[in-house]
């Protein structure tokens, strides 16, 4: 008897349809044959499935059974096919029949030897695939079904065991439809984690630069000695970012789901913050693997990627980031296929002014030679610096600043100004794919960043003196537009342009 169960395979962050075809009752030795380009984890599913069947009160096939995962030219990986294979075997052997059609649902899930289900990667992507394929709904492990419930227009059911899934298909078990439970509206931001800008002592100029960077989603580089508060400030940046929209939130969850790092306990409506160590590999940063998956830059999509000690990252890893920073996506090609992953993140980076970290410090003398300083700064290439809109120096704190007991401005207060600036940008770019000033194209810059002839001459002088590139020219105008938004100005004024120019610290240092 032939049974066909609909499932899916992950390609990047998207799901593609896979049919699990089970044919039982064939003549020959009683054994199971699994075909369809499975990896090792899929090949091991027969042992898990047979144990789950036995421990759930069902019998395993007594004849030769062939299982085909179609299409045959698509690589299948992971244990997500355990549940559809088990249900297919039950139907093919006449142990499963009921009022609900098996092929009306997209089914995926890992099984334990006891028959209990375990969560899988890609629950959200599977729900989206089921909707586009016209399926009635999805049948997933409970933890994976919670994230899938964010997708509307389909039914979402979570199961705790194989027996429960079989009972649901037969109509003997009723399960709540998790879809339409307003998961997005009920999702709350992270509880107070104690990270607030009011804790940051001094660094008024740095906090101003951070506010501008977040308001326009500009990339930021902080340069200062150890202990100046660079990492402390970076950790507090998500707290002043606007709440993600529904579309942004679904994109964030889809990437996390594909990477297997979904917040399964409670869906939290917040932006991601990723801080990879400088020893990370190129694949860990950009994504990849035998079957390409998301890396740190994609996991930071619609959020913050913090790269501390920027010059300590491998040169190859830094250089391959140039294209993703420009295009907001990364394309990865492997023998198993090619995928394009989104990575529209805000880059926040930090570095010391020299190898020892104390160049220009009033508290400690720098021990680095000019050659060492030059070689250290050259680890971050000019083309990469061009893609960082704001460079800001974070000086060492004085003892009096550290002793100051007064609280600084809170994150909530800063966030109000950021949201007001973002609101002006949403109004400006309504009807386009542009979400913030940093996303403006050359045509948009000409339209929304017009400056007077006098300001044009001023910018030309700065460009010539600092030896800036055309890309840096565009980024100065984008930052100027954001500063004008924060000042509630319809046009870019001289003070806005001058402040944007001064945020090219490394360019000024390099021209000195």
GROMACS .gro file of C-alpha atoms in nm:
model
  512
    1UNK     CA    1   0.000   0.000   0.000
    2UNK     CA    2   0.130   0.346  -0.090
    3UNK     CA    3   0.110   0.646   0.143
    4UNK     CA    4   0.223   1.001   0.064
    5UNK     CA    5   0.297   1.261   0.332
    6UNK     CA    6   0.386   1.626   0.263
    7UNK     CA    7   0.692   1.765   0.436
    8UNK     CA    8   0.964   2.020   0.354
    9UNK     CA    9   1.339   2.082   0.348
   10UNK     CA   10   1.522   2.394   0.454
   11UNK     CA   11   1.725   2.585   0.198
   12UNK     CA   12   1.879   2.882   0.371
   13UNK     CA   13   1.588   3.034   0.561
   14UNK     CA   14   1.317   2.914   0.323
   15UNK     CA   15   1.140   2.579   0.299
   16UNK     CA   16   1.091   2.383  -0.022
   17UNK     CA   17   0.836   2.101  -0.058
   18UNK     CA   18   0.936   1.739  -0.001
   19UNK     CA   19   0.707   1.438  -0.047
   20UNK     CA   20   0.760   1.137   0.182
   21UNK     CA   21   0.642   0.837  -0.020
   22UNK     CA   22   0.605   0.511   0.174
   23UNK     CA   23   0.533   0.186  -0.008
   24UNK     CA   24   0.479  -0.123   0.208
   25UNK     CA   25   0.379  -0.480   0.125
   26UNK     CA   26   0.656  -0.540  -0.129
   27UNK     CA   27   0.785  -0.893  -0.178
   28UNK     CA   28   1.126  -0.981  -0.042
   29UNK     CA   29   1.304  -0.971   0.289
   30UNK     CA   30   1.133  -0.758   0.558
   31UNK     CA   31   1.355  -0.454   0.560
   32UNK     CA   32   1.335  -0.080   0.509
   33UNK     CA   33   1.493   0.097   0.210
   34UNK     CA   34   1.538   0.476   0.232
   35UNK     CA   35   1.617   0.668  -0.088
   36UNK     CA   36   1.602   1.031  -0.200
   37UNK     CA   37   1.952   1.172  -0.125
   38UNK     CA   38   1.933   1.153   0.257
   39UNK     CA   39   2.220   1.252   0.486
   40UNK     CA   40   2.341   1.045   0.781
   41UNK     CA   41   2.080   1.186   1.022
   42UNK     CA   42   1.799   1.094   0.782
   43UNK     CA   43   1.941   0.745   0.722
   44UNK     CA   44   1.934   0.684   1.096
   45UNK     CA   45   1.563   0.767   1.112
   46UNK     CA   46   1.456   0.404   1.061
   47UNK     CA   47   1.598   0.303   1.402
   48UNK     CA   48   1.430   0.600   1.575
   49UNK     CA   49   1.102   0.548   1.390
   50UNK     CA   50   1.082   0.172   1.458
   51UNK     CA   51   1.150   0.225   1.830
   52UNK     CA   52   0.895   0.508   1.843
   53UNK     CA   53   0.634   0.288   1.670
   54UNK     CA   54   0.690   0.000   1.912
   55UNK     CA   55   0.683   0.220   2.221
   56UNK     CA   56   0.367   0.393   2.098
   57UNK     CA   57   0.176   0.063   2.063
   58UNK     CA   58   0.211   0.017   1.686
   59UNK     CA   59   0.378  -0.260   1.488
   60UNK     CA   60   0.662  -0.209   1.244
   61UNK     CA   61   0.630  -0.329   0.880
   62UNK     CA   62   0.655  -0.704   0.832
   63UNK     CA   63   0.741  -0.678   0.461
   64UNK     CA   64   0.993  -0.485   0.257
   65UNK     CA   65   0.914  -0.114   0.273
   66UNK     CA   66   1.057   0.154   0.047
   67UNK     CA   67   1.061   0.518   0.156
   68UNK     CA   68   1.137   0.782  -0.107
   69UNK     CA   69   1.204   1.147  -0.023
   70UNK     CA   70   1.114   1.337  -0.339
   71UNK     CA   71   1.254   1.519  -0.528
   72UNK     CA   72   1.551   1.287  -0.547
   73UNK     CA   73   1.801   1.554  -0.652
   74UNK     CA   74   1.748   1.766  -0.337
   75UNK     CA   75   1.976   1.691  -0.044
   76UNK     CA   76   1.778   1.604   0.273
   77UNK     CA   77   1.935   1.663   0.613
   78UNK     CA   78   1.835   1.640   0.978
   79UNK     CA   79   1.585   1.431   1.176
   80UNK     CA   80   1.280   1.638   1.075
   81UNK     CA   81   1.142   1.354   0.859
   82UNK     CA   82   1.090   1.112   1.152
   83UNK     CA   83   0.729   1.209   1.214
   84UNK     CA   84   0.612   1.209   0.848
   85UNK     CA   85   0.791   0.876   0.788
   86UNK     CA   86   0.625   0.720   1.093
   87UNK     CA   87   0.278   0.843   0.993
   88UNK     CA   88   0.339   0.727   0.637
   89UNK     CA   89   0.433   0.379   0.761
   90UNK     CA   90   0.118   0.366   0.976
   91UNK     CA   91  -0.101   0.453   0.679
   92UNK     CA   92   0.083   0.224   0.437
   93UNK     CA   93   0.045  -0.070   0.677
   94UNK     CA   94  -0.324  -0.003   0.741
   95UNK     CA   95  -0.278   0.114   1.099
   96UNK     CA   96  -0.389   0.473   1.033
   97UNK     CA   97  -0.710   0.593   0.874
   98UNK     CA   98  -0.949   0.863   0.976
   99UNK     CA   99  -1.158   1.161   0.892
  100UNK     CA  100  -0.865   1.398   0.846
  101UNK     CA  101  -0.665   1.352   0.526
  102UNK     CA  102  -0.294   1.306   0.583
  103UNK     CA  103  -0.200   1.495   0.266
  104UNK     CA  104  -0.390   1.807   0.382
  105UNK     CA  105  -0.110   1.893   0.625
  106UNK     CA  106   0.258   1.967   0.599
  107UNK     CA  107   0.421   1.748   0.866
  108UNK     CA  108   0.769   1.758   1.018
  109UNK     CA  109   0.923   1.657   1.349
  110UNK     CA  110   1.192   1.455   1.520
  111UNK     CA  111   1.096   1.150   1.727
  112UNK     CA  112   1.261   1.016   2.040
  113UNK     CA  113   1.280   0.641   2.098
  114UNK     CA  114   0.979   0.670   2.328
  115UNK     CA  115   0.768   0.829   2.055
  116UNK     CA  116   0.778   1.182   2.198
  117UNK     CA  117   0.841   1.467   1.955
  118UNK     CA  118   1.139   1.700   1.966
  119UNK     CA  119   1.159   2.052   1.819
  120UNK     CA  120   1.310   2.109   1.476
  121UNK     CA  121   1.460   2.398   1.285
  122UNK     CA  122   1.245   2.596   1.042
  123UNK     CA  123   0.897   2.574   1.193
  124UNK     CA  124   0.811   2.924   1.074
  125UNK     CA  125   0.943   2.853   0.723
  126UNK     CA  126   0.740   2.531   0.707
  127UNK     CA  127   0.422   2.719   0.793
  128UNK     CA  128   0.494   2.973   0.519
  129UNK     CA  129   0.555   2.691   0.271
  130UNK     CA  130   0.230   2.520   0.374
  131UNK     CA  131   0.038   2.841   0.314
  132UNK     CA  132   0.191   2.898  -0.029
  133UNK     CA  133   0.123   2.533  -0.123
  134UNK     CA  134  -0.243   2.566  -0.030
  135UNK     CA  135  -0.228   2.317   0.257
  136UNK     CA  136  -0.489   2.317   0.529
  137UNK     CA  137  -0.223   2.350   0.796
  138UNK     CA  138   0.093   2.217   0.959
  139UNK     CA  139   0.153   1.944   1.216
  140UNK     CA  140   0.471   2.011   1.413
  141UNK     CA  141   0.626   1.948   1.755
  142UNK     CA  142   0.472   2.187   2.007
  143UNK     CA  143   0.781   2.405   2.052
  144UNK     CA  144   0.812   2.454   1.675
  145UNK     CA  145   0.438   2.510   1.634
  146UNK     CA  146   0.447   2.817   1.861
  147UNK     CA  147   0.661   3.011   1.615
  148UNK     CA  148   0.457   2.878   1.322
  149UNK     CA  149   0.143   3.026   1.481
  150UNK     CA  150   0.259   3.370   1.362
  151UNK     CA  151   0.165   3.272   1.005
  152UNK     CA  152  -0.197   3.345   0.927
  153UNK     CA  153  -0.442   3.180   0.684
  154UNK     CA  154  -0.347   2.823   0.783
  155UNK     CA  155  -0.413   2.594   1.079
  156UNK     CA  156  -0.124   2.520   1.315
  157UNK     CA  157  -0.125   2.216   1.544
  158UNK     CA  158   0.142   2.118   1.795
  159UNK     CA  159   0.186   1.755   1.898
  160UNK     CA  160   0.377   1.608   2.189
  161UNK     CA  161   0.405   1.250   2.060
  162UNK     CA  162   0.359   1.018   1.764
  163UNK     CA  163   0.048   0.868   1.925
  164UNK     CA  164  -0.105   1.213   1.962
  165UNK     CA  165  -0.032   1.296   1.597
  166UNK     CA  166  -0.186   0.968   1.481
  167UNK     CA  167  -0.489   1.023   1.701
  168UNK     CA  168  -0.535   1.369   1.553
  169UNK     CA  169  -0.525   1.237   1.196
  170UNK     CA  170  -0.775   0.966   1.286
  171UNK     CA  171  -1.006   1.220   1.448
  172UNK     CA  172  -0.978   1.059   1.791
  173UNK     CA  173  -0.779   1.344   1.942
  174UNK     CA  174  -0.872   1.711   1.930
  175UNK     CA  175  -0.589   1.963   1.932
  176UNK     CA  176  -0.616   2.340   1.968
  177UNK     CA  177  -0.549   2.541   1.655
  178UNK     CA  178  -0.261   2.768   1.757
  179UNK     CA  179  -0.304   3.000   1.459
  180UNK     CA  180  -0.484   3.325   1.517
  181UNK     CA  181  -0.380   3.346   1.882
  182UNK     CA  182  -0.240   3.697   1.830
  183UNK     CA  183   0.111   3.575   1.904
  184UNK     CA  184   0.263   3.892   1.762
  185UNK     CA  185   0.036   4.127   1.954
  186UNK     CA  186   0.092   3.929   2.274
  187UNK     CA  187   0.468   3.913   2.225
  188UNK     CA  188   0.644   4.140   2.468
  189UNK     CA  189   0.987   4.288   2.457
  190UNK     CA  190   1.252   4.144   2.682
  191UNK     CA  191   1.205   4.214   3.047
  192UNK     CA  192   1.425   4.477   3.203
  193UNK     CA  193   1.778   4.336   3.186
  194UNK     CA  194   1.932   4.628   3.370
  195UNK     CA  195   2.108   4.767   3.061
  196UNK     CA  196   2.028   5.137   3.046
  197UNK     CA  197   2.217   5.436   2.910
  198UNK     CA  198   2.169   5.611   3.244
  199UNK     CA  199   2.449   5.385   3.374
  200UNK     CA  200   2.702   5.521   3.123
  201UNK     CA  201   2.932   5.778   3.282
  202UNK     CA  202   3.047   6.069   3.068
  203UNK     CA  203   3.096   5.998   2.695
  204UNK     CA  204   2.841   6.261   2.593
  205UNK     CA  205   2.981   6.283   2.240
  206UNK     CA  206   2.973   5.906   2.197
  207UNK     CA  207   2.614   5.882   2.317
  208UNK     CA  208   2.519   6.158   2.073
  209UNK     CA  209   2.685   5.964   1.788
  210UNK     CA  210   2.505   5.646   1.893
  211UNK     CA  211   2.170   5.826   1.893
  212UNK     CA  212   2.235   5.952   1.540
  213UNK     CA  213   2.349   5.609   1.425
  214UNK     CA  214   2.038   5.434   1.559
  215UNK     CA  215   1.805   5.706   1.427
  216UNK     CA  216   1.921   5.648   1.070
  217UNK     CA  217   2.047   5.289   1.113
  218UNK     CA  218   2.400   5.399   1.029
  219UNK     CA  219   2.707   5.183   1.084
  220UNK     CA  220   2.920   5.299   1.377
  221UNK     CA  221   3.285   5.265   1.482
  222UNK     CA  222   3.399   5.364   1.832
  223UNK     CA  223   3.771   5.427   1.884
  224UNK     CA  224   3.907   5.449   2.237
  225UNK     CA  225   4.135   5.296   2.500
  226UNK     CA  226   4.040   4.996   2.715
  227UNK     CA  227   3.788   5.084   2.984
  228UNK     CA  228   3.638   5.381   2.803
  229UNK     CA  229   3.297   5.211   2.791
  230UNK     CA  230   3.275   5.104   2.425
  231UNK     CA  231   3.136   4.756   2.495
  232UNK     CA  232   2.912   4.891   2.771
  233UNK     CA  233   2.756   5.137   2.528
  234UNK     CA  234   2.718   4.878   2.251
  235UNK     CA  235   2.523   4.641   2.476
  236UNK     CA  236   2.270   4.917   2.545
  237UNK     CA  237   2.203   5.008   2.182
  238UNK     CA  238   1.915   4.755   2.132
  239UNK     CA  239   1.734   4.930   2.418
  240UNK     CA  240   1.699   5.252   2.217
  241UNK     CA  241   1.607   5.090   1.885
  242UNK     CA  242   1.244   5.108   1.765
  243UNK     CA  243   1.027   4.803   1.816
  244UNK     CA  244   1.033   4.580   1.504
  245UNK     CA  245   0.733   4.587   1.274
  246UNK     CA  246   0.543   4.266   1.198
  247UNK     CA  247   0.733   4.213   0.872
  248UNK     CA  248   1.069   4.275   1.043
  249UNK     CA  249   0.973   4.048   1.332
  250UNK     CA  250   0.879   3.762   1.100
  251UNK     CA  251   1.210   3.802   0.913
  252UNK     CA  252   1.400   3.786   1.243
  253UNK     CA  253   1.214   3.476   1.360
  254UNK     CA  254   1.247   3.304   1.024
  255UNK     CA  255   1.626   3.337   1.033
  256UNK     CA  256   1.647   3.227   1.397
  257UNK     CA  257   1.419   2.933   1.324
  258UNK     CA  258   1.634   2.821   1.030
  259UNK     CA  259   1.942   2.843   1.252
  260UNK     CA  260   1.775   2.646   1.530
  261UNK     CA  261   1.798   2.931   1.780
  262UNK     CA  262   1.433   3.034   1.805
  263UNK     CA  263   1.309   3.172   2.138
  264UNK     CA  264   1.078   2.879   2.198
  265UNK     CA  265   0.984   2.940   2.559
  266UNK     CA  266   0.821   3.276   2.492
  267UNK     CA  267   0.814   3.477   2.173
  268UNK     CA  268   0.974   3.811   2.249
  269UNK     CA  269   0.922   4.107   2.022
  270UNK     CA  270   1.273   4.246   2.016
  271UNK     CA  271   1.561   4.306   1.780
  272UNK     CA  272   1.860   4.071   1.776
  273UNK     CA  273   2.199   4.161   1.918
  274UNK     CA  274   2.493   3.950   1.805
  275UNK     CA  275   2.849   3.989   1.932
  276UNK     CA  276   3.078   3.728   1.769
  277UNK     CA  277   3.431   3.680   1.904
  278UNK     CA  278   3.713   3.798   1.681
  279UNK     CA  279   3.831   3.437   1.633
  280UNK     CA  280   3.514   3.352   1.438
  281UNK     CA  281   3.560   3.183   1.100
  282UNK     CA  282   3.443   3.324   0.769
  283UNK     CA  283   3.165   3.062   0.754
  284UNK     CA  284   3.055   3.141   1.109
  285UNK     CA  285   3.032   3.510   1.024
  286UNK     CA  286   2.879   3.497   0.675
  287UNK     CA  287   2.700   3.163   0.686
  288UNK     CA  288   2.756   2.846   0.488
  289UNK     CA  289   2.812   2.479   0.555
  290UNK     CA  290   2.756   2.180   0.328
  291UNK     CA  291   2.396   2.293   0.303
  292UNK     CA  292   2.420   2.674   0.334
  293UNK     CA  293   2.269   2.823   0.647
  294UNK     CA  294   2.269   3.165   0.817
  295UNK     CA  295   2.577   3.307   0.990
  296UNK     CA  296   2.617   3.588   1.242
  297UNK     CA  297   2.547   3.867   0.993
  298UNK     CA  298   2.213   3.710   0.901
  299UNK     CA  299   2.126   3.636   1.264
  300UNK     CA  300   2.177   4.011   1.324
  301UNK     CA  301   1.925   4.098   1.049
  302UNK     CA  302   1.708   4.395   1.152
  303UNK     CA  303   1.922   4.430   1.464
  304UNK     CA  304   2.279   4.495   1.578
  305UNK     CA  305   2.605   4.318   1.493
  306UNK     CA  306   2.872   4.424   1.744
  307UNK     CA  307   3.231   4.355   1.644
  308UNK     CA  308   3.460   4.435   1.934
  309UNK     CA  309   3.835   4.466   1.868
  310UNK     CA  310   3.763   4.510   1.496
  311UNK     CA  311   4.128   4.492   1.377
  312UNK     CA  312   4.168   4.154   1.551
  313UNK     CA  313   3.917   3.986   1.318
  314UNK     CA  314   4.072   3.795   1.030
  315UNK     CA  315   4.132   4.015   0.727
  316UNK     CA  316   3.943   3.770   0.506
  317UNK     CA  317   3.636   3.785   0.731
  318UNK     CA  318   3.636   4.165   0.730
  319UNK     CA  319   3.680   4.194   0.355
  320UNK     CA  320   3.399   3.956   0.266
  321UNK     CA  321   3.165   4.174   0.473
  322UNK     CA  322   3.196   4.460   0.228
  323UNK     CA  323   2.937   4.329  -0.016
  324UNK     CA  324   2.679   4.235   0.252
  325UNK     CA  325   2.716   4.582   0.410
  326UNK     CA  326   2.640   4.738   0.073
  327UNK     CA  327   2.363   4.508  -0.052
  328UNK     CA  328   2.201   4.398   0.279
  329UNK     CA  329   2.214   4.033   0.166
  330UNK     CA  330   2.475   3.764   0.117
  331UNK     CA  331   2.482   3.493  -0.148
  332UNK     CA  332   2.647   3.162  -0.056
  333UNK     CA  333   2.725   2.898  -0.319
  334UNK     CA  334   2.798   2.538  -0.230
  335UNK     CA  335   2.784   2.206  -0.413
  336UNK     CA  336   2.444   2.145  -0.250
  337UNK     CA  337   2.306   2.468  -0.395
  338UNK     CA  338   2.308   2.845  -0.376
  339UNK     CA  339   2.111   3.053  -0.128
  340UNK     CA  340   2.071   3.426  -0.069
  341UNK     CA  341   2.030   3.527   0.295
  342UNK     CA  342   1.916   3.869   0.424
  343UNK     CA  343   2.158   4.064   0.646
  344UNK     CA  344   2.027   4.418   0.680
  345UNK     CA  345   2.195   4.487   1.013
  346UNK     CA  346   2.342   4.788   1.190
  347UNK     CA  347   2.717   4.734   1.233
  348UNK     CA  348   2.853   4.861   1.564
  349UNK     CA  349   3.228   4.812   1.598
  350UNK     CA  350   3.499   4.912   1.841
  351UNK     CA  351   3.876   4.931   1.831
  352UNK     CA  352   4.169   5.068   2.028
  353UNK     CA  353   4.362   5.366   1.887
  354UNK     CA  354   4.680   5.155   1.883
  355UNK     CA  355   4.793   4.799   1.972
  356UNK     CA  356   4.850   4.880   2.340
  357UNK     CA  357   4.535   5.093   2.350
  358UNK     CA  358   4.675   5.404   2.517
  359UNK     CA  359   4.763   5.638   2.231
  360UNK     CA  360   4.664   5.990   2.340
  361UNK     CA  361   4.576   5.875   2.693
  362UNK     CA  362   4.644   6.112   2.982
  363UNK     CA  363   4.663   5.829   3.235
  364UNK     CA  364   4.908   5.591   3.070
  365UNK     CA  365   5.185   5.634   2.816
  366UNK     CA  366   5.160   5.460   2.478
  367UNK     CA  367   5.434   5.206   2.414
  368UNK     CA  368   5.370   5.158   2.041
  369UNK     CA  369   5.597   5.274   1.761
  370UNK     CA  370   5.456   5.473   1.466
  371UNK     CA  371   5.505   5.167   1.245
  372UNK     CA  372   5.307   4.947   1.485
  373UNK     CA  373   5.026   5.200   1.502
  374UNK     CA  374   5.012   5.229   1.123
  375UNK     CA  375   5.015   4.851   1.074
  376UNK     CA  376   4.741   4.808   1.338
  377UNK     CA  377   4.510   5.057   1.168
  378UNK     CA  378   4.579   4.909   0.826
  379UNK     CA  379   4.414   4.585   0.938
  380UNK     CA  380   4.085   4.762   0.871
  381UNK     CA  381   4.089   4.849   0.502
  382UNK     CA  382   3.982   5.180   0.354
  383UNK     CA  383   3.693   5.027   0.155
  384UNK     CA  384   3.551   4.879   0.477
  385UNK     CA  385   3.588   5.211   0.663
  386UNK     CA  386   3.406   5.381   0.377
  387UNK     CA  387   3.105   5.162   0.459
  388UNK     CA  388   3.103   5.275   0.822
  389UNK     CA  389   2.912   5.603   0.835
  390UNK     CA  390   3.018   5.729   1.177
  391UNK     CA  391   3.363   5.715   1.340
  392UNK     CA  392   3.366   5.851   1.695
  393UNK     CA  393   3.647   5.873   1.950
  394UNK     CA  394   3.571   5.748   2.301
  395UNK     CA  395   3.829   5.905   2.537
  396UNK     CA  396   3.931   5.750   2.866
  397UNK     CA  397   3.714   5.851   3.160
  398UNK     CA  398   3.855   6.074   3.432
  399UNK     CA  399   3.832   5.986   3.801
  400UNK     CA  400   3.583   6.268   3.859
  401UNK     CA  401   3.356   6.127   3.586
  402UNK     CA  402   3.371   5.782   3.743
  403UNK     CA  403   3.286   5.925   4.085
  404UNK     CA  404   2.990   6.122   3.953
  405UNK     CA  405   2.683   5.969   4.119
  406UNK     CA  406   2.426   6.147   3.904
  407UNK     CA  407   2.242   5.931   3.652
  408UNK     CA  408   2.273   6.007   3.282
  409UNK     CA  409   1.988   6.028   3.033
  410UNK     CA  410   1.782   5.709   3.027
  411UNK     CA  411   1.741   5.477   2.731
  412UNK     CA  412   1.366   5.549   2.728
  413UNK     CA  413   1.429   5.921   2.678
  414UNK     CA  414   1.676   5.862   2.395
  415UNK     CA  415   1.443   5.612   2.235
  416UNK     CA  416   1.163   5.867   2.213
  417UNK     CA  417   1.381   6.092   1.995
  418UNK     CA  418   1.494   5.795   1.787
  419UNK     CA  419   1.137   5.685   1.722
  420UNK     CA  420   1.037   6.038   1.625
  421UNK     CA  421   1.323   6.052   1.372
  422UNK     CA  422   1.232   5.708   1.237
  423UNK     CA  423   0.869   5.821   1.201
  424UNK     CA  424   0.980   6.109   0.980
  425UNK     CA  425   1.179   5.865   0.768
  426UNK     CA  426   0.884   5.627   0.731
  427UNK     CA  427   0.673   5.917   0.610
  428UNK     CA  428   0.945   6.030   0.370
  429UNK     CA  429   0.997   5.685   0.220
  430UNK     CA  430   0.633   5.572   0.220
  431UNK     CA  431   0.557   5.354  -0.081
  432UNK     CA  432   0.921   5.246  -0.127
  433UNK     CA  433   1.135   4.961   0.005
  434UNK     CA  434   1.357   5.207   0.196
  435UNK     CA  435   1.321   5.176   0.574
  436UNK     CA  436   1.580   5.426   0.699
  437UNK     CA  437   1.820   5.694   0.581
  438UNK     CA  438   2.107   5.446   0.566
  439UNK     CA  439   1.918   5.249   0.299
  440UNK     CA  440   1.893   5.541   0.056
  441UNK     CA  441   2.017   5.484  -0.299
  442UNK     CA  442   2.208   5.743  -0.504
  443UNK     CA  443   1.881   5.862  -0.657
  444UNK     CA  444   1.717   5.894  -0.315
  445UNK     CA  445   2.016   6.087  -0.185
  446UNK     CA  446   1.985   6.339  -0.468
  447UNK     CA  447   1.616   6.375  -0.390
  448UNK     CA  448   1.619   6.393  -0.009
  449UNK     CA  449   1.968   6.520   0.076
  450UNK     CA  450   1.986   6.839  -0.127
  451UNK     CA  451   2.221   7.106   0.006
  452UNK     CA  452   2.281   7.469  -0.087
  453UNK     CA  453   2.576   7.568  -0.314
  454UNK     CA  454   2.764   7.707  -0.012
  455UNK     CA  455   2.729   7.380   0.174
  456UNK     CA  456   2.832   7.198  -0.142
  457UNK     CA  457   3.155   7.400  -0.149
  458UNK     CA  458   3.213   7.324   0.218
  459UNK     CA  459   3.167   6.952   0.162
  460UNK     CA  460   3.398   6.961  -0.141
  461UNK     CA  461   3.673   7.121   0.067
  462UNK     CA  462   3.634   6.855   0.335
  463UNK     CA  463   3.641   6.578   0.076
  464UNK     CA  464   3.959   6.712  -0.082
  465UNK     CA  465   4.136   6.770   0.248
  466UNK     CA  466   4.049   6.428   0.391
  467UNK     CA  467   4.085   6.240   0.063
  468UNK     CA  468   3.740   6.084   0.094
  469UNK     CA  469   3.585   5.852  -0.162
  470UNK     CA  470   3.256   5.895  -0.344
  471UNK     CA  471   3.103   5.639  -0.108
  472UNK     CA  472   3.208   5.848   0.194
  473UNK     CA  473   3.052   6.152   0.024
  474UNK     CA  474   2.715   5.976   0.007
  475UNK     CA  475   2.740   5.858   0.367
  476UNK     CA  476   2.814   6.208   0.496
  477UNK     CA  477   2.496   6.328   0.326
  478UNK     CA  478   2.294   6.040   0.474
  479UNK     CA  479   2.421   6.117   0.825
  480UNK     CA  480   2.347   6.487   0.769
  481UNK     CA  481   1.990   6.396   0.676
  482UNK     CA  482   1.953   6.196   0.999
  483UNK     CA  483   2.091   6.480   1.211
  484UNK     CA  484   1.841   6.712   1.042
  485UNK     CA  485   1.562   6.464   1.123
  486UNK     CA  486   1.660   6.465   1.489
  487UNK     CA  487   1.653   6.847   1.480
  488UNK     CA  488   1.308   6.834   1.310
  489UNK     CA  489   1.449   7.025   1.014
  490UNK     CA  490   1.314   6.979   0.662
  491UNK     CA  491   1.647   7.084   0.508
  492UNK     CA  492   2.010   7.007   0.584
  493UNK     CA  493   2.174   7.305   0.754
  494UNK     CA  494   2.544   7.387   0.792
  495UNK     CA  495   2.552   7.263   1.153
  496UNK     CA  496   2.411   6.926   1.041
  497UNK     CA  497   2.668   6.889   0.764
  498UNK     CA  498   2.961   6.994   0.982
  499UNK     CA  499   2.865   6.746   1.251
  500UNK     CA  500   2.841   6.468   0.993
  501UNK     CA  501   3.186   6.556   0.855
  502UNK     CA  502   3.345   6.539   1.198
  503UNK     CA  503   3.222   6.180   1.231
  504UNK     CA  504   3.500   6.067   0.996
  505UNK     CA  505   3.762   6.036   1.272
  506UNK     CA  506   3.984   5.780   1.104
  507UNK     CA  507   3.981   5.979   0.780
  508UNK     CA  508   4.097   6.285   0.973
  509UNK     CA  509   4.364   6.082   1.152
  510UNK     CA  510   4.481   5.936   0.825
  511UNK     CA  511   4.512   6.279   0.662
  512UNK     CA  512   4.704   6.436   0.950
   0.00000   0.00000   0.00000
